[in-house]
Coordinates of C-alpha atoms in Angstrom, one line a residue:
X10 CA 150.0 135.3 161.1
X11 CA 154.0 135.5 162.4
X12 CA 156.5 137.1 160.8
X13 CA 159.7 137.1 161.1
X14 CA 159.9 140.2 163.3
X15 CA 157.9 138.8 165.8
X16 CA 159.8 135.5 166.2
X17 CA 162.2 134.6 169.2
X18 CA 165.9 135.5 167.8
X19 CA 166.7 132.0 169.3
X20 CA 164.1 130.4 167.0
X21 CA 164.6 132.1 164.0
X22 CA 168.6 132.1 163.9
X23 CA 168.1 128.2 164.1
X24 CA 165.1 127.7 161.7
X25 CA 168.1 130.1 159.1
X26 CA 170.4 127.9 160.1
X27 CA 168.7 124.7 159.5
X28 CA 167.5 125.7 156.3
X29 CA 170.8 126.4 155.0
X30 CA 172.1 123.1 156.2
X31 CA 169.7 121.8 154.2
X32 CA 170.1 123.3 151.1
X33 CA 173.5 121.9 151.7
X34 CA 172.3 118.3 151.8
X35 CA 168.8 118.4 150.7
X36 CA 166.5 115.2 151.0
X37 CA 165.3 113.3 147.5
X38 CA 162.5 114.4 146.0
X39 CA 161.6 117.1 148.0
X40 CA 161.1 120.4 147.1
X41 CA 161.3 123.1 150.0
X42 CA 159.9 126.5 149.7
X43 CA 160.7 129.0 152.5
X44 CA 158.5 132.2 152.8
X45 CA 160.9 134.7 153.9
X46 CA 158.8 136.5 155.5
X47 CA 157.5 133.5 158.1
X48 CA 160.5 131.1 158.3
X49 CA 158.2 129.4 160.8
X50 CA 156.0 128.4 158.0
X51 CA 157.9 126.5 155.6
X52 CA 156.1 124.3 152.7
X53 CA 157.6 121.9 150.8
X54 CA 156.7 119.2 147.9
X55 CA 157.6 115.3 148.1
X56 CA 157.3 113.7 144.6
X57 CA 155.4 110.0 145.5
X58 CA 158.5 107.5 146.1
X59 CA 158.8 104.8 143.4
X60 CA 157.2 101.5 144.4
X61 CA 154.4 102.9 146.6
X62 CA 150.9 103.7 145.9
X63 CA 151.9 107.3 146.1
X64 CA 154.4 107.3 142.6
X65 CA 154.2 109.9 140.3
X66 CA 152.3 112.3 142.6
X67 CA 152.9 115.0 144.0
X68 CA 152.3 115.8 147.8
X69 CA 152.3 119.6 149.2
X70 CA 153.3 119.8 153.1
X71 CA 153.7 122.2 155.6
X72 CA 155.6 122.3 158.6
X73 CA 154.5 125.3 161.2
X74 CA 157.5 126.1 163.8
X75 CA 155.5 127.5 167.2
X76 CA 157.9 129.9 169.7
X77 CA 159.2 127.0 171.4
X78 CA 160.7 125.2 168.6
X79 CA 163.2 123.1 169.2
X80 CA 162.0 122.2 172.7
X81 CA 158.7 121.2 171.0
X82 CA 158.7 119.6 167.6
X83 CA 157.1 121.6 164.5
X84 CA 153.5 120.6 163.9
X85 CA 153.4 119.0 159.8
X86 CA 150.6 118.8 157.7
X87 CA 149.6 117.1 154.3
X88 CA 148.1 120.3 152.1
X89 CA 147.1 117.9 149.6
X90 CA 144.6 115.5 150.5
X91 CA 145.8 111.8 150.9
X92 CA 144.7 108.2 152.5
X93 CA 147.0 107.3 155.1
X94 CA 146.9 105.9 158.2
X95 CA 149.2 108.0 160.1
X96 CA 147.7 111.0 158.4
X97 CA 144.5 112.4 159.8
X98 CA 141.3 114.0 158.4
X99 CA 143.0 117.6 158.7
X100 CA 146.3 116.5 157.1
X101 CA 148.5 116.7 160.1
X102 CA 151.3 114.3 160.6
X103 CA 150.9 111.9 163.2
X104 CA 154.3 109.9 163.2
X105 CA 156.4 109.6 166.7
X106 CA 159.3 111.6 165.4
X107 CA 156.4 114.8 165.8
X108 CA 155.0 114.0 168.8
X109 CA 156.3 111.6 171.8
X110 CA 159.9 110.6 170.5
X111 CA 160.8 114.7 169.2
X112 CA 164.1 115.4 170.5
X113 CA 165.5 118.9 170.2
X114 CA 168.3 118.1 168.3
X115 CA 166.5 116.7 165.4
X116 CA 167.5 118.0 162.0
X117 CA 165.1 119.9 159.1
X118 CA 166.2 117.3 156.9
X119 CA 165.2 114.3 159.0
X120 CA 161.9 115.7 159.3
X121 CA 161.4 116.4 156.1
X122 CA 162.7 112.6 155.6
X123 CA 160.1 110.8 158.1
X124 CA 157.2 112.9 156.1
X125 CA 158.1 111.0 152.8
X126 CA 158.7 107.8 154.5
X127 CA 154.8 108.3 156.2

């Protein structure tokens, strides 16, 4: 498990700083938790958006940050179990942002945005 202390200043200082831009600006309906002692493993909750299947639940996801973030997107992941086709049988995200189309400039926020528009 990573900690802070072992974490590339590069990484961490933007991981801080994203975090506090977006706590500035924060996405609807999600809920971020940051453990302070792994910034690179941040959770956060999406309440089900309103005229969807999902409505009125409540989905736990985590994003894990590896040493070359932001050359290489985060890797995301549904915690709580769910049907969806760009979701596979061990949670993780599969959506284009994540994978072939990650640029390095991409903000927490949008992220966390693209995971409650899955």
């Amino acid at each position: 498990m990573a900690t802070n202390e072992n974490i590339s200043s590069s990484v961490l200082n933007r991981l801080i700083k994203e975090v506090k831009d977006y706590t500035k600006q924060p996405v609807s309906d999600v809920t971020l938790q940051v453990n302070e002692e792994n910034v690179t493993d941040l959770r956060a909750e999406i309440s089900g958006p309103a005229e969807t299947p999902f409505h009125g639940g409540v989905f736990k996801i985590k994003l894990v940050f590896g040493p070359d973030f932001p050359s290489a997107p985060p890797k995301g992941f549904f915690i709580t179990p769910i049907f969806h086709p760009n979701i596979a049988k061990n949670g993780e995200i599969c959506v284009n942002t994540l994978k072939k189309d990650w640029k390095s400039d991409c903000k927490l926020g949008h992220i966390l945005m693209v995971c409650v528009e899955t």
